[in-house]
PDB file of C-alpha atoms in Angstrom:
ATOM      1  CA  SER A   1       6.437   4.700  12.229  1.00 72.00           C
ATOM      2  CA  ALA A   2       7.167   1.242  13.638  1.00 82.00           C
ATOM      3  CA  VAL A   3      10.554  -0.383  13.154  1.00 92.00           C
ATOM      4  CA  ILE A   4      10.117  -3.648  11.280  1.00 96.00           C
ATOM      5  CA  SER A   5      12.770  -6.317  10.880  1.00 97.00           C
ATOM      6  CA  GLN A   6      12.726  -9.524   8.878  1.00 98.00           C
ATOM      7  CA  LYS A   7      14.804 -12.680   8.994  1.00 98.00           C
ATOM      8  CA  PRO A   8      16.432 -13.978   6.925  1.00 97.00           C
ATOM      9  CA  SER A   9      17.233 -11.067   4.640  1.00 96.00           C
ATOM     10  CA  ARG A  10      17.859 -13.497   1.815  1.00 97.00           C
ATOM     11  CA  ASP A  11      18.130 -17.222   1.210  1.00 97.00           C
ATOM     12  CA  ILE A  12      18.756 -19.691  -1.571  1.00 97.00           C
ATOM     13  CA  CYS A  13      16.732 -22.880  -1.219  1.00 97.00           C
ATOM     14  CA  GLN A  14      16.302 -26.157  -3.004  1.00 97.00           C
ATOM     15  CA  ARG A  15      13.119 -27.175  -4.742  1.00 97.00           C
ATOM     16  CA  GLY A  16      10.735 -29.089  -2.479  1.00 97.00           C
ATOM     17  CA  THR A  17      11.976 -27.591   0.783  1.00 97.00           C
ATOM     18  CA  SER A  18      10.260 -25.031   3.016  1.00 98.00           C
ATOM     19  CA  LEU A  19      11.437 -21.705   4.420  1.00 98.00           C
ATOM     20  CA  THR A  20      10.041 -19.805   7.367  1.00 98.00           C
ATOM     21  CA  ILE A  21      10.364 -16.018   7.314  1.00 98.00           C
ATOM     22  CA  GLN A  22      10.121 -14.020  10.514  1.00 98.00           C
ATOM     23  CA  CYS A  23       8.772 -10.514  10.957  1.00 98.00           C
ATOM     24  CA  GLN A  24       9.369  -8.573  14.185  1.00 98.00           C
ATOM     25  CA  VAL A  25       7.890  -5.166  15.025  1.00 96.00           C
ATOM     26  CA  ASP A  26       9.148  -2.920  17.810  1.00 94.00           C
ATOM     27  CA  SER A  27       5.634  -2.082  19.014  1.00 91.00           C
ATOM     28  CA  GLN A  28       2.337  -3.901  19.340  1.00 91.00           C
ATOM     29  CA  VAL A  29       0.233  -3.808  16.195  1.00 88.00           C
ATOM     30  CA  THR A  30      -3.248  -5.089  15.603  1.00 84.00           C
ATOM     31  CA  MET A  31      -2.628  -6.381  12.107  1.00 86.00           C
ATOM     32  CA  MET A  32       0.360  -7.591  10.139  1.00 93.00           C
ATOM     33  CA  PHE A  33       0.344  -8.240   6.422  1.00 95.00           C
ATOM     34  CA  TRP A  34       2.421 -10.418   4.139  1.00 97.00           C
ATOM     35  CA  TYR A  35       3.155  -9.430   0.544  1.00 96.00           C
ATOM     36  CA  ARG A  36       4.932 -11.083  -2.341  1.00 97.00           C
ATOM     37  CA  GLN A  37       6.919  -9.197  -4.954  1.00 96.00           C
ATOM     38  CA  GLN A  38       7.911 -11.360  -7.883  1.00 95.00           C
ATOM     39  CA  PRO A  39      11.012 -10.350  -9.870  1.00 92.00           C
ATOM     40  CA  GLY A  40      10.480  -7.032 -11.595  1.00 89.00           C
ATOM     41  CA  GLN A  41       6.869  -6.922 -10.484  1.00 91.00           C
ATOM     42  CA  SER A  42       4.669  -4.996  -8.107  1.00 92.00           C
ATOM     43  CA  LEU A  43       3.443  -6.059  -4.670  1.00 94.00           C
ATOM     44  CA  THR A  44       0.635  -8.534  -4.113  1.00 93.00           C
ATOM     45  CA  LEU A  45      -1.030  -9.121  -0.758  1.00 93.00           C
ATOM     46  CA  ILE A  46      -0.777 -12.759   0.356  1.00 96.00           C
ATOM     47  CA  ALA A  47      -2.626 -12.654   3.653  1.00 95.00           C
ATOM     48  CA  THR A  48      -3.411 -10.799   6.845  1.00 93.00           C
ATOM     49  CA  ALA A  49      -1.912 -12.270  10.004  1.00 94.00           C
ATOM     50  CA  ASN A  50      -4.445 -12.042  12.808  1.00 86.00           C
ATOM     51  CA  GLN A  51      -3.380 -12.458  16.409  1.00 86.00           C
ATOM     52  CA  GLY A  52      -5.317 -15.247  18.077  1.00 83.00           C
ATOM     53  CA  SER A  53      -7.031 -16.505  14.946  1.00 86.00           C
ATOM     54  CA  GLU A  54      -6.271 -17.962  11.552  1.00 90.00           C
ATOM     55  CA  ALA A  55      -4.764 -15.771   8.877  1.00 93.00           C
ATOM     56  CA  THR A  56      -7.014 -14.350   6.176  1.00 93.00           C
ATOM     57  CA  TYR A  57      -5.768 -15.274   2.713  1.00 95.00           C
ATOM     58  CA  GLU A  58      -6.280 -13.392  -0.523  1.00 93.00           C
ATOM     59  CA  SER A  59      -7.509 -15.015  -3.702  1.00 92.00           C
ATOM     60  CA  GLY A  60      -4.856 -17.252  -5.202  1.00 94.00           C
ATOM     61  CA  PHE A  61      -3.062 -17.942  -1.918  1.00 97.00           C
ATOM     62  CA  VAL A  62      -3.776 -20.921   0.339  1.00 96.00           C
ATOM     63  CA  ILE A  63      -2.831 -21.891   3.862  1.00 96.00           C
ATOM     64  CA  ASP A  64      -1.188 -25.159   2.858  1.00 97.00           C
ATOM     65  CA  LYS A  65       1.298 -23.313   0.675  1.00 98.00           C
ATOM     66  CA  PHE A  66       1.791 -20.239   2.890  1.00 98.00           C
ATOM     67  CA  PRO A  67       1.065 -21.128   6.517  1.00 97.00           C
ATOM     68  CA  ILE A  68       1.215 -18.102   8.805  1.00 97.00           C
ATOM     69  CA  SER A  69       1.610 -17.810  12.544  1.00 95.00           C
ATOM     70  CA  ARG A  70       0.904 -14.788  14.748  1.00 95.00           C
ATOM     71  CA  PRO A  71       1.691 -15.766  18.327  1.00 93.00           C
ATOM     72  CA  ASN A  72       1.616 -12.207  19.705  1.00 93.00           C
ATOM     73  CA  LEU A  73       1.132  -8.581  18.713  1.00 93.00           C
ATOM     74  CA  THR A  74       4.755  -7.968  17.667  1.00 95.00           C
ATOM     75  CA  PHE A  75       5.680 -11.094  15.719  1.00 96.00           C
ATOM     76  CA  SER A  76       4.581 -13.173  12.755  1.00 97.00           C
ATOM     77  CA  THR A  77       6.015 -15.879  10.535  1.00 97.00           C
ATOM     78  CA  LEU A  78       5.282 -16.822   6.947  1.00 98.00           C
ATOM     79  CA  THR A  79       6.318 -20.243   5.675  1.00 98.00           C
ATOM     80  CA  VAL A  80       6.760 -20.909   1.981  1.00 98.00           C
ATOM     81  CA  SER A  81       6.131 -24.640   1.661  1.00 98.00           C
ATOM     82  CA  ASN A  82       7.238 -27.189  -0.914  1.00 97.00           C
ATOM     83  CA  MET A  83       9.031 -24.512  -2.844  1.00 97.00           C
ATOM     84  CA  SER A  84       9.458 -24.356  -6.603  1.00 97.00           C
ATOM     85  CA  PRO A  85      11.435 -21.847  -8.697  1.00 97.00           C
ATOM     86  CA  GLU A  86       8.182 -19.916  -9.244  1.00 96.00           C
ATOM     87  CA  ASP A  87       8.276 -19.013  -5.535  1.00 97.00           C
ATOM     88  CA  SER A  88      11.432 -16.976  -6.060  1.00 97.00           C
ATOM     89  CA  SER A  89      10.349 -13.530  -4.891  1.00 97.00           C
ATOM     90  CA  ILE A  90      10.807 -10.874  -2.272  1.00 97.00           C
ATOM     91  CA  TYR A  91       8.507 -11.492   0.679  1.00 98.00           C
ATOM     92  CA  LEU A  92       7.565  -8.423   2.687  1.00 98.00           C
ATOM     93  CA  CYS A  93       5.688  -7.900   5.892  1.00 97.00           C
ATOM     94  CA  SER A  94       3.903  -4.661   6.609  1.00 95.00           C
ATOM     95  CA  VAL A  95       2.015  -3.026   9.452  1.00 93.00           C
ATOM     96  CA  PRO A  96      -0.457  -0.142   9.556  1.00 87.00           C
ATOM     97  CA  ARG A  97       0.213   3.105  11.372  1.00 82.00           C
ATOM     98  CA  GLN A  98      -1.080   2.753  14.896  1.00 68.00           C
ATOM     99  CA  GLY A  99      -4.076   4.886  15.723  1.00 63.00           C
ATOM    100  CA  ALA A 100      -5.163   5.070  12.083  1.00 60.00           C
ATOM    101  CA  ILE A 101      -7.680   2.854  10.389  1.00 57.00           C
ATOM    102  CA  TYR A 102      -5.407   1.016   7.987  1.00 56.00           C
ATOM    103  CA  ASN A 103      -4.653   4.180   6.030  1.00 77.00           C
ATOM    104  CA  GLU A 104      -0.887   4.054   5.994  1.00 86.00           C
ATOM    105  CA  GLN A 105       1.230   0.953   5.786  1.00 89.00           C
ATOM    106  CA  PHE A 106       4.905   0.527   6.522  1.00 93.00           C
ATOM    107  CA  PHE A 107       7.060  -2.243   5.148  1.00 96.00           C
ATOM    108  CA  GLY A 108       9.899  -4.321   6.465  1.00 96.00           C
ATOM    109  CA  PRO A 109      13.133  -4.671   4.493  1.00 96.00           C
ATOM    110  CA  GLY A 110      11.976  -7.858   2.800  1.00 97.00           C
ATOM    111  CA  THR A 111      13.299 -11.394   2.427  1.00 98.00           C
ATOM    112  CA  ARG A 112      14.746 -12.203  -0.968  1.00 97.00           C
ATOM    113  CA  LEU A 113      14.120 -15.862  -1.752  1.00 97.00           C
ATOM    114  CA  THR A 114      15.701 -17.750  -4.618  1.00 97.00           C
ATOM    115  CA  VAL A 115      14.573 -21.321  -5.287  1.00 97.00           C
ATOM    116  CA  LEU A 116      16.794 -23.515  -7.392  1.00 96.00           C
TER     117      LEU A 116
ATOM    118  CA  GLY B   1      -4.543  -9.807  -8.779  1.00 51.00           C
ATOM    119  CA  GLN B   2      -5.613  -6.302  -9.635  1.00 62.00           C
ATOM    120  CA  GLN B   3      -3.012  -3.656 -10.375  1.00 67.00           C
ATOM    121  CA  LEU B   4      -3.104   0.035 -11.012  1.00 88.00           C
ATOM    122  CA  ASN B   5      -1.875   1.413 -14.317  1.00 91.00           C
ATOM    123  CA  GLN B   6       1.224   3.430 -13.561  1.00 96.00           C
ATOM    124  CA  SER B   7       3.132   5.472 -16.117  1.00 96.00           C
ATOM    125  CA  PRO B   8       5.683   5.892 -17.320  1.00 96.00           C
ATOM    126  CA  GLN B   9       7.049   2.406 -16.786  1.00 95.00           C
ATOM    127  CA  SER B  10      10.577   3.779 -16.693  1.00 95.00           C
ATOM    128  CA  MET B  11      12.339   7.032 -17.340  1.00 94.00           C
ATOM    129  CA  PHE B  12      15.831   8.393 -17.683  1.00 93.00           C
ATOM    130  CA  ILE B  13      16.280  12.011 -16.742  1.00 89.00           C
ATOM    131  CA  GLN B  14      19.103  14.461 -16.239  1.00 93.00           C
ATOM    132  CA  GLU B  15      19.984  15.581 -12.746  1.00 93.00           C
ATOM    133  CA  GLY B  16      18.109  18.760 -11.929  1.00 94.00           C
ATOM    134  CA  GLU B  17      15.106  17.972 -14.092  1.00 95.00           C
ATOM    135  CA  ASP B  18      11.566  17.644 -12.776  1.00 95.00           C
ATOM    136  CA  VAL B  19       9.826  14.257 -12.895  1.00 95.00           C
ATOM    137  CA  SER B  20       6.145  13.419 -13.187  1.00 97.00           C
ATOM    138  CA  MET B  21       4.445  10.059 -12.897  1.00 97.00           C
ATOM    139  CA  ASN B  22       0.858   8.994 -12.420  1.00 97.00           C
ATOM    140  CA  CYS B  23      -1.473   6.169 -11.556  1.00 97.00           C
ATOM    141  CA  THR B  24      -4.859   5.701 -13.133  1.00 94.00           C
ATOM    142  CA  SER B  25      -7.727   3.297 -12.641  1.00 91.00           C
ATOM    143  CA  SER B  26     -11.349   2.742 -13.490  1.00 89.00           C
ATOM    144  CA  SER B  27     -12.045   2.288  -9.764  1.00 89.00           C
ATOM    145  CA  ILE B  28     -12.581   4.941  -7.118  1.00 90.00           C
ATOM    146  CA  PHE B  29     -10.101   5.049  -4.244  1.00 91.00           C
ATOM    147  CA  ASN B  30     -10.319   6.413  -0.717  1.00 89.00           C
ATOM    148  CA  THR B  31      -6.614   6.757  -0.007  1.00 91.00           C
ATOM    149  CA  TRP B  32      -3.523   6.974  -2.179  1.00 94.00           C
ATOM    150  CA  LEU B  33      -0.048   6.128  -0.967  1.00 95.00           C
ATOM    151  CA  TRP B  34       3.213   6.713  -2.797  1.00 97.00           C
ATOM    152  CA  TYR B  35       6.292   4.582  -2.063  1.00 97.00           C
ATOM    153  CA  LYS B  36       9.913   4.469  -3.176  1.00 97.00           C
ATOM    154  CA  GLN B  37      11.800   1.197  -3.277  1.00 96.00           C
ATOM    155  CA  ASP B  38      15.573   1.008  -3.514  1.00 94.00           C
ATOM    156  CA  PRO B  39      17.281  -2.190  -4.718  1.00 88.00           C
ATOM    157  CA  GLY B  40      17.285  -4.846  -2.010  1.00 86.00           C
ATOM    158  CA  GLU B  41      15.054  -2.804   0.290  1.00 91.00           C
ATOM    159  CA  GLY B  42      11.405  -2.680   1.256  1.00 94.00           C
ATOM    160  CA  PRO B  43       9.187   0.156  -0.015  1.00 96.00           C
ATOM    161  CA  VAL B  44       9.415   3.393   1.965  1.00 96.00           C
ATOM    162  CA  LEU B  45       6.302   5.535   2.334  1.00 95.00           C
ATOM    163  CA  LEU B  46       6.732   8.984   0.795  1.00 96.00           C
ATOM    164  CA  ILE B  47       3.321  10.610   0.820  1.00 95.00           C
ATOM    165  CA  ALA B  48      -0.231   9.711   1.875  1.00 93.00           C
ATOM    166  CA  LEU B  49      -3.324  11.354   0.356  1.00 93.00           C
ATOM    167  CA  TYR B  50      -6.807  11.149   1.875  1.00 90.00           C
ATOM    168  CA  LYS B  51      -9.134  13.558   0.044  1.00 90.00           C
ATOM    169  CA  ALA B  52     -10.042  14.141  -3.580  1.00 93.00           C
ATOM    170  CA  GLY B  53      -8.139  17.142  -4.872  1.00 95.00           C
ATOM    171  CA  GLU B  54      -5.660  17.077  -1.996  1.00 94.00           C
ATOM    172  CA  LEU B  55      -2.172  18.298  -2.813  1.00 96.00           C
ATOM    173  CA  THR B  56       0.580  17.267  -0.386  1.00 95.00           C
ATOM    174  CA  SER B  57       4.307  17.943  -0.393  1.00 96.00           C
ATOM    175  CA  ASN B  58       7.244  16.230   1.230  1.00 95.00           C
ATOM    176  CA  GLY B  59      10.411  18.148   0.442  1.00 96.00           C
ATOM    177  CA  ARG B  60      10.938  18.040  -3.309  1.00 97.00           C
ATOM    178  CA  LEU B  61       8.042  15.617  -3.728  1.00 97.00           C
ATOM    179  CA  THR B  62       4.486  16.705  -4.403  1.00 98.00           C
ATOM    180  CA  ALA B  63       1.553  14.359  -4.864  1.00 97.00           C
ATOM    181  CA  GLN B  64      -2.062  14.952  -5.710  1.00 97.00           C
ATOM    182  CA  PHE B  65      -5.236  12.952  -5.171  1.00 96.00           C
ATOM    183  CA  GLY B  66      -7.154  13.232  -8.439  1.00 95.00           C
ATOM    184  CA  ILE B  67     -10.474  15.039  -8.289  1.00 95.00           C
ATOM    185  CA  THR B  68     -12.279  12.028  -9.777  1.00 94.00           C
ATOM    186  CA  ARG B  69     -10.651   9.797  -7.098  1.00 93.00           C
ATOM    187  CA  LYS B  70      -9.533   7.482  -9.890  1.00 93.00           C
ATOM    188  CA  ASP B  71      -6.007   8.776 -10.263  1.00 95.00           C
ATOM    189  CA  SER B  72      -3.029  10.262  -8.483  1.00 97.00           C
ATOM    190  CA  PHE B  73       0.119  12.087  -9.520  1.00 97.00           C
ATOM    191  CA  LEU B  74       3.610  12.338  -8.078  1.00 98.00           C
ATOM    192  CA  ASN B  75       6.062  15.052  -9.018  1.00 98.00           C
ATOM    193  CA  ILE B  76       9.716  15.261  -8.069  1.00 97.00           C
ATOM    194  CA  SER B  77      11.396  18.612  -8.542  1.00 96.00           C
ATOM    195  CA  ALA B  78      15.084  19.179  -9.221  1.00 95.00           C
ATOM    196  CA  SER B  79      15.963  15.484  -9.277  1.00 94.00           C
ATOM    197  CA  ILE B  80      19.204  14.266  -7.720  1.00 93.00           C
ATOM    198  CA  PRO B  81      21.062  10.961  -8.162  1.00 91.00           C
ATOM    199  CA  SER B  82      19.619   9.487  -4.946  1.00 92.00           C
ATOM    200  CA  ASP B  83      16.120   9.747  -6.432  1.00 94.00           C
ATOM    201  CA  VAL B  84      16.975   6.625  -8.415  1.00 94.00           C
ATOM    202  CA  GLY B  85      14.654   3.756  -7.578  1.00 95.00           C
ATOM    203  CA  ILE B  86      11.228   2.341  -8.248  1.00 96.00           C
ATOM    204  CA  TYR B  87       8.188   4.382  -7.298  1.00 97.00           C
ATOM    205  CA  PHE B  88       4.898   2.661  -6.536  1.00 97.00           C
ATOM    206  CA  CYS B  89       1.462   4.076  -5.997  1.00 97.00           C
ATOM    207  CA  ALA B  90      -1.041   2.183  -3.885  1.00 95.00           C
ATOM    208  CA  GLY B  91      -4.767   2.793  -3.759  1.00 93.00           C
ATOM    209  CA  GLN B  92      -7.158   1.839  -0.978  1.00 89.00           C
ATOM    210  CA  LEU B  93     -10.477   0.731  -2.433  1.00 81.00           C
ATOM    211  CA  THR B  94     -12.544   0.656   0.715  1.00 75.00           C
ATOM    212  CA  SER B  95     -12.116   2.951   3.689  1.00 69.00           C
ATOM    213  CA  GLY B  96     -11.405   1.140   6.933  1.00 67.00           C
ATOM    214  CA  THR B  97      -9.837  -1.905   5.313  1.00 72.00           C
ATOM    215  CA  TYR B  98      -6.322  -2.982   4.536  1.00 76.00           C
ATOM    216  CA  LYS B  99      -7.119  -3.592   0.874  1.00 78.00           C
ATOM    217  CA  TYR B 100      -4.469  -1.807  -1.159  1.00 89.00           C
ATOM    218  CA  ILE B 101      -3.865  -2.272  -4.859  1.00 90.00           C
ATOM    219  CA  PHE B 102      -0.356  -1.447  -5.995  1.00 93.00           C
ATOM    220  CA  GLY B 103       0.686   0.204  -9.212  1.00 94.00           C
ATOM    221  CA  THR B 104       2.986  -1.452 -11.680  1.00 93.00           C
ATOM    222  CA  GLY B 105       5.837   0.862 -10.696  1.00 95.00           C
ATOM    223  CA  THR B 106       7.909   3.580 -12.349  1.00 96.00           C
ATOM    224  CA  ARG B 107      11.625   2.908 -12.550  1.00 96.00           C
ATOM    225  CA  LEU B 108      13.522   6.186 -12.359  1.00 95.00           C
ATOM    226  CA  LYS B 109      17.128   6.603 -13.417  1.00 92.00           C
ATOM    227  CA  VAL B 110      18.904   9.907 -12.997  1.00 86.00           C
ATOM    228  CA  LEU B 111      21.874  10.781 -15.153  1.00 83.00           C
ATOM    229  CA  ALA B 112      24.400  12.969 -13.396  1.00 75.00           C
TER     230      ALA B 112
END
């Protein structure tokens, strides 16, 4: 499986500010995904980061709030904009196993965000 | 968003006991994945299931893809303290897509 790293691992931010989370993979991957895990909850897909085109957002998530960049096949960023305490969550990136058709997904270590 | 019904929600067991948990849905799935998440970490993939009825093992873990394709089961035999964590199932609704729905999680605590 690919080695996935995320930065920062955790952060505490003030209401109204923005935070950009980075996801780096040690091999080229066609797709990268961003998930949110609210406290004590399960995982919810935010969007798919597509290289060379705009991200594809899931219902309930919009580009203005969660802008995503995918400049190459090993890197993506997720920005949480104009944060409020409700944005306090773990944000995870994931990638599919290469050579498979999206069957298995592997996750990074996550970024734990607390908004005051 | 949608979530899979996962049970039990939490369980306390004695070290050495066997553990069973399951995910159920009214929808049919093409792939089931089982993950374990430790505190402060991302989920780690344990087992992947691709066919109805499939039974797959990974060490002390055994998972099954329900014959109706609407459920999946995970068993842990002879539990040890490091089995502590949250276990999630994830179901893929449509083959060839990235659309996974995650279960609500089972929090496992092992008493030594």
